[in-house]
Coordinates of C-alpha atoms and ligand atoms in Angstrom, one line a residue:
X429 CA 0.0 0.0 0.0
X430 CA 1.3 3.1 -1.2
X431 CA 0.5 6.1 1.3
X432 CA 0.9 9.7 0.5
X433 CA 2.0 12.2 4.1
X434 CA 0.4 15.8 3.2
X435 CA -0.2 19.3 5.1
X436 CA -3.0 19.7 5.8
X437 CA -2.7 23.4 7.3
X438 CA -0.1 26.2 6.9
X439 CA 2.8 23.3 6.1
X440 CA 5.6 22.6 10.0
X441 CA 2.5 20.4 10.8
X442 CA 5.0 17.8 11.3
X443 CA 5.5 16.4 8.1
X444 CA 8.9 15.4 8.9
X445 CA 8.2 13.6 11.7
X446 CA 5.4 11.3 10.7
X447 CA 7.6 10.7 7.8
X448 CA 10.2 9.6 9.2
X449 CA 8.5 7.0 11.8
X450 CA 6.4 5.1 9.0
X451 CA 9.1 5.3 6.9
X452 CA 10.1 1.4 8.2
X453 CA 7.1 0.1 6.3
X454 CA 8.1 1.5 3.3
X455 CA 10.8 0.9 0.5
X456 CA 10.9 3.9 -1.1
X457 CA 10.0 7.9 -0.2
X458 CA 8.7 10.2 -3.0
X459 CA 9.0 14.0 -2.4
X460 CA 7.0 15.6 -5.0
X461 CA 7.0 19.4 -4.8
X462 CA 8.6 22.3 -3.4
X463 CA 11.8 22.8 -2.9
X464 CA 14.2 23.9 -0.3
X465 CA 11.6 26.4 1.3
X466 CA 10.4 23.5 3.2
X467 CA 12.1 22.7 6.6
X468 CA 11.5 18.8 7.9
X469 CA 12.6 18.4 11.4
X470 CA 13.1 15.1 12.7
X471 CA 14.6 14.2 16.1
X472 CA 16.1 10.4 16.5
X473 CA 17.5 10.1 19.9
X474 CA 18.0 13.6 21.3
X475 CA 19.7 14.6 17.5
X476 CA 18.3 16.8 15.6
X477 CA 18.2 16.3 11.6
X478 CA 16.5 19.3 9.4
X479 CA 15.5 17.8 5.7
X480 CA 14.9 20.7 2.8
X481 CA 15.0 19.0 -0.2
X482 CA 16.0 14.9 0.7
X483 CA 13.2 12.8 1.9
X484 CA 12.9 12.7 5.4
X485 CA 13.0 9.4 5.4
X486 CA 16.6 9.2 4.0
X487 CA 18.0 8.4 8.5
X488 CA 16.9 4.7 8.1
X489 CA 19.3 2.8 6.3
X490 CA 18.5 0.7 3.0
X491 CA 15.7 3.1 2.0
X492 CA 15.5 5.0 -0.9
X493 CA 14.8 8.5 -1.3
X494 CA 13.3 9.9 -4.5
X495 CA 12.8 13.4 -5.3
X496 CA 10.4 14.2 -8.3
X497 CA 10.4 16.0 -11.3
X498 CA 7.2 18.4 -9.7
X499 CA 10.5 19.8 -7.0
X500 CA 12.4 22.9 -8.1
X501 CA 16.4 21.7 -7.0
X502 CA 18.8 24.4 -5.8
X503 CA 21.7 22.2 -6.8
X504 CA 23.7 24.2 -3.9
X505 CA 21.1 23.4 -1.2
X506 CA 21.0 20.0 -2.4
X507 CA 25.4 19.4 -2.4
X508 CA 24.5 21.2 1.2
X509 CA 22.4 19.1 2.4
X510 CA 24.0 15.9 1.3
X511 CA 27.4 16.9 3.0
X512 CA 25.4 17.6 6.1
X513 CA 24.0 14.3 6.4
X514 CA 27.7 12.9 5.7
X515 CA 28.7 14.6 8.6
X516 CA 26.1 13.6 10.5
X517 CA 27.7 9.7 9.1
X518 CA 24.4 9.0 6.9
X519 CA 25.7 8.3 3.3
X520 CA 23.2 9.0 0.9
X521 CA 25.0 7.1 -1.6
X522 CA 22.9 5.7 -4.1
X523 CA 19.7 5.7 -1.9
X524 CA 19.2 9.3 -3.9
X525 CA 17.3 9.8 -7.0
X526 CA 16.5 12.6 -8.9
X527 CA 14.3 12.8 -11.5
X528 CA 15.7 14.3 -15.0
X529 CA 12.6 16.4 -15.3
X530 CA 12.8 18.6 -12.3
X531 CA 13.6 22.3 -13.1
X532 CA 16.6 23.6 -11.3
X533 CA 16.7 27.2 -9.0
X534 CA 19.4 29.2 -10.4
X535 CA 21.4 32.1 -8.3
X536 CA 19.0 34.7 -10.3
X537 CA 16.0 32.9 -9.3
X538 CA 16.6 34.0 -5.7
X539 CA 18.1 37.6 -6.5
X540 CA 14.3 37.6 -8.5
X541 CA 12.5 36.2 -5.3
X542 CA 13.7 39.2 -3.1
X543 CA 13.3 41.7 -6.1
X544 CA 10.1 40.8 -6.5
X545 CA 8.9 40.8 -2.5
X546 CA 10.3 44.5 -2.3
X547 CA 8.3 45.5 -5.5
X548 CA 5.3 44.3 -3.8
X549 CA 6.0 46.3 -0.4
X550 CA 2.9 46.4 1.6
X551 CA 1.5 43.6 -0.4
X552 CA 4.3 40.9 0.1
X553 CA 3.6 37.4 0.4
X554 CA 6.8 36.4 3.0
X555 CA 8.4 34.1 0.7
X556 CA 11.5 31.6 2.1
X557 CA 13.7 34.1 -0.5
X558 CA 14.8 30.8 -1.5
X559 CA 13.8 31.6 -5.7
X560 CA 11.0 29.4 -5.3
X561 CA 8.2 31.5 -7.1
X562 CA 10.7 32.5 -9.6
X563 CA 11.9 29.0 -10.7
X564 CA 8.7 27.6 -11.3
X565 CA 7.3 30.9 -13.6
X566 CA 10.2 29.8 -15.3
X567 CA 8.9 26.3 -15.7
X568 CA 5.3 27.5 -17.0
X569 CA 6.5 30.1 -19.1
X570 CA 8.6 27.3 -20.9
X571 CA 12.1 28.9 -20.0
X572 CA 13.3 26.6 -17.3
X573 CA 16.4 24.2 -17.1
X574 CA 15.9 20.7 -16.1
X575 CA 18.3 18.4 -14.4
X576 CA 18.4 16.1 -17.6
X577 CA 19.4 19.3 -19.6
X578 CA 22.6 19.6 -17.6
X579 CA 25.1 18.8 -20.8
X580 CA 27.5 20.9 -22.8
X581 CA 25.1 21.0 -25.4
X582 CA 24.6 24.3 -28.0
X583 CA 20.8 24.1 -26.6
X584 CA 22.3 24.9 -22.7
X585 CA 24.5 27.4 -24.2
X586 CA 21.5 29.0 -25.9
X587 CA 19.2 28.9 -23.0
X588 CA 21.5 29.9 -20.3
X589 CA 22.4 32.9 -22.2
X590 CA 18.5 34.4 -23.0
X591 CA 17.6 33.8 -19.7
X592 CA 20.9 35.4 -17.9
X593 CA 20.4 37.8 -20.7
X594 CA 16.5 37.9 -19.2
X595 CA 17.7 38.3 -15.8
X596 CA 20.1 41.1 -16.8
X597 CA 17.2 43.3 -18.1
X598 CA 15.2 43.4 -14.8
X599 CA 18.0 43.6 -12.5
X600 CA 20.7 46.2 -14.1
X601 CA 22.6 47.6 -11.3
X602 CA 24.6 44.2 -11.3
X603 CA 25.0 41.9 -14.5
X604 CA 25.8 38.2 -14.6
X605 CA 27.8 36.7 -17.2
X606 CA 26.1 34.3 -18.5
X607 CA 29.2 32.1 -19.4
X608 CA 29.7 31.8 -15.6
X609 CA 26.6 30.3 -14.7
X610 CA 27.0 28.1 -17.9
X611 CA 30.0 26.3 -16.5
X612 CA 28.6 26.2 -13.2
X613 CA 25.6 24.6 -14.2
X614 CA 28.0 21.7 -16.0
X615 CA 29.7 21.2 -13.1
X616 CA 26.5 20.7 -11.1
X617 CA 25.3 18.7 -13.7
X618 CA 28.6 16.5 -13.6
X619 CA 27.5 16.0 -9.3
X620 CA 24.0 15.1 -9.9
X621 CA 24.8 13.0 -12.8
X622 CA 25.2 9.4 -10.2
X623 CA 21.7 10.5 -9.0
X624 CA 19.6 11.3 -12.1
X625 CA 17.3 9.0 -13.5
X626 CA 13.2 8.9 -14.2
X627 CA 12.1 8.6 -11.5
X628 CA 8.4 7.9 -12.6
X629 CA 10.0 4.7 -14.2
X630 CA 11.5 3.9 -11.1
X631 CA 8.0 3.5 -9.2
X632 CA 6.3 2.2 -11.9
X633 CA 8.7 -0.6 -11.5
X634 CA 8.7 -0.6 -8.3
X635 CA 4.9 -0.6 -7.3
X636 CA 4.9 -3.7 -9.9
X637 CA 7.2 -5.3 -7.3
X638 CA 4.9 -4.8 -4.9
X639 CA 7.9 -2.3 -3.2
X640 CA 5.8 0.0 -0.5
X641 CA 6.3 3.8 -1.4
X642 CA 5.5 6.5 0.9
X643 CA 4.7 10.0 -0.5
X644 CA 5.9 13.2 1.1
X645 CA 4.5 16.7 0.5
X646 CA 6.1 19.7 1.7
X647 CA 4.2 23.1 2.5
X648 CA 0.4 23.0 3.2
X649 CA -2.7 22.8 1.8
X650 CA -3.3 26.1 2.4
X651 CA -0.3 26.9 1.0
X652 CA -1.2 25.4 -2.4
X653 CA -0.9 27.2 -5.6
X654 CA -5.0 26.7 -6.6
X655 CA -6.4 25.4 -3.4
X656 CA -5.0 27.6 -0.8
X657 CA -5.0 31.5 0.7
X658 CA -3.7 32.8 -2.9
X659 CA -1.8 34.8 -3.2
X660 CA 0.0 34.2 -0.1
X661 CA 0.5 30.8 -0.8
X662 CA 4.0 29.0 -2.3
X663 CA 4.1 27.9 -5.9
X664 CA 3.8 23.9 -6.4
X665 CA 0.7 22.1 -5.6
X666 CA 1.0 20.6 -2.1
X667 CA -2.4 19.0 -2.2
X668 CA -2.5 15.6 -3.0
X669 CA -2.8 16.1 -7.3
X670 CA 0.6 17.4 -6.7
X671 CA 1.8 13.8 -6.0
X672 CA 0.4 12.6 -9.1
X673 CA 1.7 15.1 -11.2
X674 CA 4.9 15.6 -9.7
X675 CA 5.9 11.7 -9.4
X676 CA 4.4 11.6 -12.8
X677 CA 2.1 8.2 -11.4
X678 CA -1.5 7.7 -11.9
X679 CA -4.0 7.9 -9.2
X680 CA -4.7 4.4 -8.2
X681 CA -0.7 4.0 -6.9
X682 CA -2.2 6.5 -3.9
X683 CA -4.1 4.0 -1.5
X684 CA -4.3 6.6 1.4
X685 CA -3.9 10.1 2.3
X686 CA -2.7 11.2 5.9
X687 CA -3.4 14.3 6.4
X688 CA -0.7 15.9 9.2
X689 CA -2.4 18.4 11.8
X690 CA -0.6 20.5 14.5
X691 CA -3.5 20.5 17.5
X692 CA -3.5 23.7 17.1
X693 CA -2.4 25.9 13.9
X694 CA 0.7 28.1 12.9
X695 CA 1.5 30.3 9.6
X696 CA 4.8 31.7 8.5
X697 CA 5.0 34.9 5.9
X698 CA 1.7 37.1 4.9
X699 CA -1.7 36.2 4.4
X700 CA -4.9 35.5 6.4
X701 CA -5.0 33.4 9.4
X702 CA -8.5 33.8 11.4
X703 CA -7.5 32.0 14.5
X704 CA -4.3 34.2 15.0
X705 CA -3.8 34.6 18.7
X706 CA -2.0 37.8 19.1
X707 CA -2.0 38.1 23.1
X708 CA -0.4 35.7 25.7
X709 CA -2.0 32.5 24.8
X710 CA -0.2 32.8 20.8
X711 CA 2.8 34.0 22.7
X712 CA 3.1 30.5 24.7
X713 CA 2.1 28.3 22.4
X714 CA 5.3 30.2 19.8
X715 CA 7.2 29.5 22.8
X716 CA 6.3 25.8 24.2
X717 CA 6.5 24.8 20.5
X718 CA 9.2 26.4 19.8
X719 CA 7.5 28.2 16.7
X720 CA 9.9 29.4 14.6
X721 CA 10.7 28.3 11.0
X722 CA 12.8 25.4 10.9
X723 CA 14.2 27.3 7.0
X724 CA 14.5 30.6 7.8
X725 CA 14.0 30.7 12.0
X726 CA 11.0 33.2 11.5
X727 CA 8.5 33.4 14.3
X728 CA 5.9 31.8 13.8
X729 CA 2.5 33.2 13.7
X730 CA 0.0 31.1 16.4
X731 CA -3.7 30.3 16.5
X732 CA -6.2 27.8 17.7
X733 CA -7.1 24.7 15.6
X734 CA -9.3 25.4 12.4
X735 CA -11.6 23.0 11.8
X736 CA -13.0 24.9 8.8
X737 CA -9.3 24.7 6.8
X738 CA -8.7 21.5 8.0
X739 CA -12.1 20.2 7.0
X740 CA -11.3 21.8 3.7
X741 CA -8.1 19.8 3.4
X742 CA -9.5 16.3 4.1
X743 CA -11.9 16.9 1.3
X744 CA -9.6 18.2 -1.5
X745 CA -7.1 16.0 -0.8
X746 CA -9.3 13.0 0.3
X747 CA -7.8 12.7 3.8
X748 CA -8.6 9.1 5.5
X749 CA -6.9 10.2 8.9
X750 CA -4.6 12.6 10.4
X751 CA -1.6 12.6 12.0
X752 CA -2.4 15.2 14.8
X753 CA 0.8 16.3 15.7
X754 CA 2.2 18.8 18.9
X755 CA -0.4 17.8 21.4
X756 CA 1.9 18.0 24.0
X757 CA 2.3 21.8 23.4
X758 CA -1.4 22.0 25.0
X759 CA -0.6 20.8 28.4
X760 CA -1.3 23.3 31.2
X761 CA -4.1 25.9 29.2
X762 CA -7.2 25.8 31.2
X763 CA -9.2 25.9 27.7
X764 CA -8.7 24.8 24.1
X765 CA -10.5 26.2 21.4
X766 CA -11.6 24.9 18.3
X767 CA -12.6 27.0 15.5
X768 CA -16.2 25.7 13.9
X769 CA -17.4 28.1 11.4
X770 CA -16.1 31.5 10.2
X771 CA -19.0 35.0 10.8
X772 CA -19.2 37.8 8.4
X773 CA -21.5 40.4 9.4
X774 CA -25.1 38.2 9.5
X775 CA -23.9 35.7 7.8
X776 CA -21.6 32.6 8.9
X777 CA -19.5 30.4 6.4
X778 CA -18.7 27.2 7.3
X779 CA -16.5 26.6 4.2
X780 CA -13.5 28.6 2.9
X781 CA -13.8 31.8 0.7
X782 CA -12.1 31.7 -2.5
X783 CA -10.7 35.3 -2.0
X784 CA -8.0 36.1 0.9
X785 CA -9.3 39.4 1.9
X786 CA -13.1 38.1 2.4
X787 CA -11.0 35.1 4.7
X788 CA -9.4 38.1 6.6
X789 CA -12.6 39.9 7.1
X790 CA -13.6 36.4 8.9
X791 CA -14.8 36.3 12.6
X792 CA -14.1 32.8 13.9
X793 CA -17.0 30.8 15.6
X794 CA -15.6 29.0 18.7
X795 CA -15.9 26.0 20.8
X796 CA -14.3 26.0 24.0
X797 CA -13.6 23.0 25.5
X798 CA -11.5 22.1 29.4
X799 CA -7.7 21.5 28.9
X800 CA -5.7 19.1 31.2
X801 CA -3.4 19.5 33.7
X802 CA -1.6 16.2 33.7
X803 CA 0.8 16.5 30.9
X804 CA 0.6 14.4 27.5
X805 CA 4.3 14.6 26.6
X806 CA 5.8 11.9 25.8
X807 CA 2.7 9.0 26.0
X808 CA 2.3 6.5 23.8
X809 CA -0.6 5.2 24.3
X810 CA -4.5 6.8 24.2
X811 CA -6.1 5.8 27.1
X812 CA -3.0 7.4 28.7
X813 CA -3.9 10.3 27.9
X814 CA -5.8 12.7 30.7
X815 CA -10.0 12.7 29.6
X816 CA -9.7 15.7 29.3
X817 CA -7.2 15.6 26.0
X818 CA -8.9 12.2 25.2
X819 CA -12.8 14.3 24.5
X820 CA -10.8 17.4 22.8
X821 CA -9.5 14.5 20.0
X822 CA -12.6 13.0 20.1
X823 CA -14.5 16.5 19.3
X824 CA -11.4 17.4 16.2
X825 CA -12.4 13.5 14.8
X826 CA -16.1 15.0 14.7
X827 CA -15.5 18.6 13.4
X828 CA -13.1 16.9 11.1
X829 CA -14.8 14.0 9.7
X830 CA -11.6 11.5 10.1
X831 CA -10.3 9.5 12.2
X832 CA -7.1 10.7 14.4
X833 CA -4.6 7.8 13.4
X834 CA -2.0 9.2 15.0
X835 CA -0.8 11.5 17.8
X836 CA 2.0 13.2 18.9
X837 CA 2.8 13.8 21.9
X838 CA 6.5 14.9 21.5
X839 CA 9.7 15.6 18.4
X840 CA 11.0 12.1 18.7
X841 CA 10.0 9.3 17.1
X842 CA 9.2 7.5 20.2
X843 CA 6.9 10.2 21.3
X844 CA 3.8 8.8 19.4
X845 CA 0.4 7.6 19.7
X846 CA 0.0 5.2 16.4
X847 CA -4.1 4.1 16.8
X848 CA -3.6 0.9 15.3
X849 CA -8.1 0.4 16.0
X850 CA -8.5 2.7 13.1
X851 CA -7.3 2.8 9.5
X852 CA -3.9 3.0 10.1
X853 CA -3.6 -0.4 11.3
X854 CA -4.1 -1.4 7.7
X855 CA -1.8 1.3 6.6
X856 CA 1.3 0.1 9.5
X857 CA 1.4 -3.7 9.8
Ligands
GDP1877 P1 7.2 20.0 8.8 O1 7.7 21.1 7.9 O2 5.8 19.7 8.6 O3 8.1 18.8 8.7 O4 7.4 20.5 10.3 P2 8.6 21.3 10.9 O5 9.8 20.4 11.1 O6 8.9 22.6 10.2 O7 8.0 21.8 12.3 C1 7.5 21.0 13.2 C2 8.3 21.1 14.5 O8 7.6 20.5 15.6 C3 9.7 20.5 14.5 O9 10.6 21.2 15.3 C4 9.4 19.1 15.2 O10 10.6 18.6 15.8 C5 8.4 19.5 16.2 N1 7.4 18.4 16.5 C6 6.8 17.5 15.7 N2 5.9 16.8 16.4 C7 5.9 17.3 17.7 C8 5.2 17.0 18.9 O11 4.3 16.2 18.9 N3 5.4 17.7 20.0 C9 6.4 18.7 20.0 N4 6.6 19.4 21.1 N5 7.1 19.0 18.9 C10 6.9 18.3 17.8
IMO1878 P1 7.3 23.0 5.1 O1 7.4 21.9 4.1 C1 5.6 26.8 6.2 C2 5.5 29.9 3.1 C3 6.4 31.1 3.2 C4 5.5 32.1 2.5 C5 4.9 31.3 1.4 C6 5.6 31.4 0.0 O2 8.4 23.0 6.1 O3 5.9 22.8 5.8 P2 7.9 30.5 -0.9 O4 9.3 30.7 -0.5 O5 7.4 29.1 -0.9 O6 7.6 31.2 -2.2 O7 7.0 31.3 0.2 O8 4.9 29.9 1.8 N1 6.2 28.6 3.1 C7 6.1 27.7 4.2 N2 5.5 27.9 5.4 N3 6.2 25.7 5.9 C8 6.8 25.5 4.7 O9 7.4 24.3 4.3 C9 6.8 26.6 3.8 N4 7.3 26.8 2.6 C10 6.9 28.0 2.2 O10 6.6 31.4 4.5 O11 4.5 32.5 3.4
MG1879 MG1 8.7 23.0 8.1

C-alpha cells in the first residue's frame, strides 16, 4: 500500500516527523513538490536532523529516497544538504534519486524572489527568499532548465544565455555573465549525474514489485498554488494532485492520504489566518512549540485549531486520517478552542472563501472546550492520555470528519500515539 503524508494546514504540521517514523514500512519515499523552502525536522535520539530538499526518510538505512520531477532543486542546497547528512555519518549514496525532469533554481532565481517581494511592499507574500516563485514561472513560461538538460550542449549554451540575458534586463545595477553560470551549471550537472534517473519509471517498477512507497508533500494545503489562501500561498501544488503530477504516477498508486495536523495551527509569511492569537496565549504556544521556521527561523504566527481549513483539506485532498501532531504543546491551558465556522457580518461560512481578503474579514466561531493538567508529553498510548485531551480529539475527529490515526505527543519518534483500532492499522502492519 502506497500512502501519501500531506499538510494539511499552513505546512511545519509535522510532516517530517510522521515521515520519518512510517518510513520502516516502506521501500521507497517520494518528495513531490517544493523545494528547499520546506524545513522537515526530525529528532532520533536527542539529534536533531533538518531535511529541505532529501526525503525525510533518508535516516533509516536501505531506504530510498526519490525526489520528483514536480520539486524545483537548488543544486547548492542540495550538495548542502548531502554533505550535512555525511557529517552527521548517513551516506546518501545511491539511496538518492533525482528525476531528470525537475527544473533547477538558479542564483537569479533567488536575487528575483527578493526583487520581487520588495516590489510588492505592503502587499508581500513572505516568501523563504529561496527563488521558489521564480523557478517555477520559469517552468510554465517554458524557459526553465531541467536536471536532464545539464550537458554541454549548444541548446544549454542558448538557453542559459536568454535567460541570464532575461535576468540582466530586470536587474541592471549588477550583471551576470552568462558564461559563468553556464560552466557552473556543467559542473553541477557532472555531481548530480550518479543521482539522475526517471524517477516515474523507477516506481512504476517498483509498485509492480509490490515495493511499498511512501509520499511526502512539503508546504500545506493552504499553501497550495490553486487550493490555498492565494496569493500568499507557495508555488507547487502541495495537495495531493501534486503527488500525481509531480511523481508523474497515476491515481490508483495513492491507496491513502494522511493528512498531518498541528493541535493547534501556525503560519509563516503574509496572508490570512483567522484564528491568530495575538496576546499571551499565541505568545506561549510560539514558545512551548518552539515556533519558529525550521528554514529561515521566523516566528511563527500562532492560533487555535481550524476545523474549517482543515475540513477543507480532508476533502480536497481525500484525507482518510490525520496525524495530529504537537499535542503536548497544550498541556497546562485551562481551555482549548476549536474554530467551527467563520462569521461575516449576518452571515456565517462554514466553508473557505475563494478570496484572501473576504478570509481576513472572517470572525471565527468558537468551541471552547476544558484543557488538562496532567501533561501528555511523551505517551504512547490513548487511554494514557488525561479525559480531558482524550474528549478534545474526540471532538477534532467529529469537526473533522476522520479518524485521528495518530498522535504526537513529543519531536521524537518515540513520542507517538499510532491508533492501530483505526485505519492505520491497515496502513502500518
Ligand atoms: P514540517 O515542515 O511539517 O516537517 O514541520 P517542521 O519540522 O517545520 O516543524 C515541526 C516542529 O515541531 C519540529 O521542530 C518538530 O521537531 C516538532 N514536533 C513535531 N511533532 C511534535 C510534537 O508532537 N510535539 C512537539 N513538542 N514538537 C513536535
Ligand atoms: P514545510 O514543508 C511553512 C510559506 C512562506 C511564505 C509562502 C511562500 O516546512 O511545511 P515561498 O518561499 O514558498 O515562495 O513562500 O509559503 N512557506 C512555508 N511555510 N512551511 C513551509 O514548508 C513553507 N514553505 C513555504 O513562509 O508565506
Ligand atoms: Mg517545516
Amino acid at each position: 500500500m502506497n500512502i501519501a503524508v500531506l499538510g494539511a494546514q499552513w505546512g511545519d504540521e509535522g510532516k517530517g516527523k510522521i515521515v520519518d517514523l512510517l518510513t520502516p514500512h516502506f521501500s521507497l519515499v517520494a518528495r513531490y513538490q517544493g523545494g528547499h523552502n520546506a524545513g522537515h525536522t526530525v529528532y532520533v535520539e536527542g539529534r536533531k536532523f533538518v531535511l529541505h530538499l532529501i526525503p525525510s526518510g533518508i535516516l533509516h538505512a536501505g531506504v530510498r529516497c526519490l525526489i520528483g520531477n514536480g520539486v524545483v532543486i537548488d543544486p547548492e542546497a542540495l550538495f548542502r544538504e548531502v554533505d550535512e547528512l555525511a557529517a552527521f555519518g548517513i551516506e546518501v549514496g545511491d539511496r538518492l534519486v533525482i528525476s531528470d525532469k525537475a527544473h533547477l533554481i538558479l542564483p537569479y532565481h533567488r536575487e528575483l524572489d527578493v526583487l520581487s517581494e520588495a516590489r510588492r511592499g505592503e502587499r508581500k507574500i513572505g516568501t523563504t527568499s529561496r527563488g521558489i516563485g521564480p523557478a517555477y514561472e520559469d517552468k510554465i513560461g517554458r524557459r526553465g532548465i531541467r536536471v536532464c538538460d545539464l550537458v554541454d550542449t549548444p541548446e544549454l549554451a542558448e538557453a542559459v544565455r536568454e535567460n541570464v540575458h532575461a535576468r540582466n534586463q530586470i536587474i541592471r545595477d549588477t550583471r551576470m555573465d552568462w558564461q559563468a553560470v553556464y560552466e557552473q551549471l556543467l559542473a553541477y550537472g557532472d555531481r548530480m549525474r550518479r543521482w539522475t534517473a526517471d524517477v516515474s519509471l523507477l516506481l512504476d517498477d517498483a509498485v509492480r514489485r509490490g515495493e511499498r512507497v511512501l509520499i511526502e508533500g512539503a508546504q500545506g494545503t493552504m499553501l497550495d498554488i490553486d487550493h490555498g489562501t492565494y496569493p500568499y500561498v507557495t508555488s507547487s501544488n502541495a495537495s495531493i494532485g501534486g503527488a500525481c503530477t509531480g511523481l508523474g504516477i497515476p491515481p490508483q498508486a495513492i491507496h491513502g492520504v494522511l493528512g498531518v495536523a498541528k493541535a493547534y495551527l501556525t503560519r509563516v509569511g503574509e496572508g490570512p489566518l483567522p484564528t491568530e492569537l495575538h496576546g499571551a496565549v499565541g505568545e506561549r504556544l510560539r514558545e512551548t512549540g518552539q515556533e519558529y521556521g525550521a528554514s529561515t527561523g521566523r516566528p511563527r504566527r500562532c492560533g487555535w485549531f481550524d476545523a474549517v481549513a482543515v475540513r477543507y483539506a480532508v476533502r480536497v485532498n481525500g484525507i482518510n486520517a490525520l496525524a495530529l501532531t504537537k499535542m503536548d504543546v497544550l498541556d497546562g491551558l485551562p481551555t482549548v478552542d476549536i474554530c467551527t465556522g467563520y462569521s461575516m457580518g449576518e452571515r456565517t461560512l462554514d466553508a473557505l472563501p475563494a478570496e484572501a481578503r473576504t478570509l481576513a474579514a472572517c470572525t471565527p466561531v468558537y468551541e471552547s472546550w476544558p484543557g488538562w493538567s496532567q501533561p501528555t508529553r511523551g505517551v504512547t498510548r490513548f487511554d494514557d492520555l488525561p479525559v480531558e485531551a482524550r474528549r478534545y480529539v474526540a471532538r477534532l475527529e467529529e469537526v473533522t470528519g476522520v479518524p485521528m490515526a495518530i498522535i504526537s505527543t513529543g519531536s521524537d519518534r518515540a513520542e507517538t500515539i499510532i491508533r492501530r483500532d483505526t485505519v492505520a492499522g491497515h496502513w502500518f502492519s
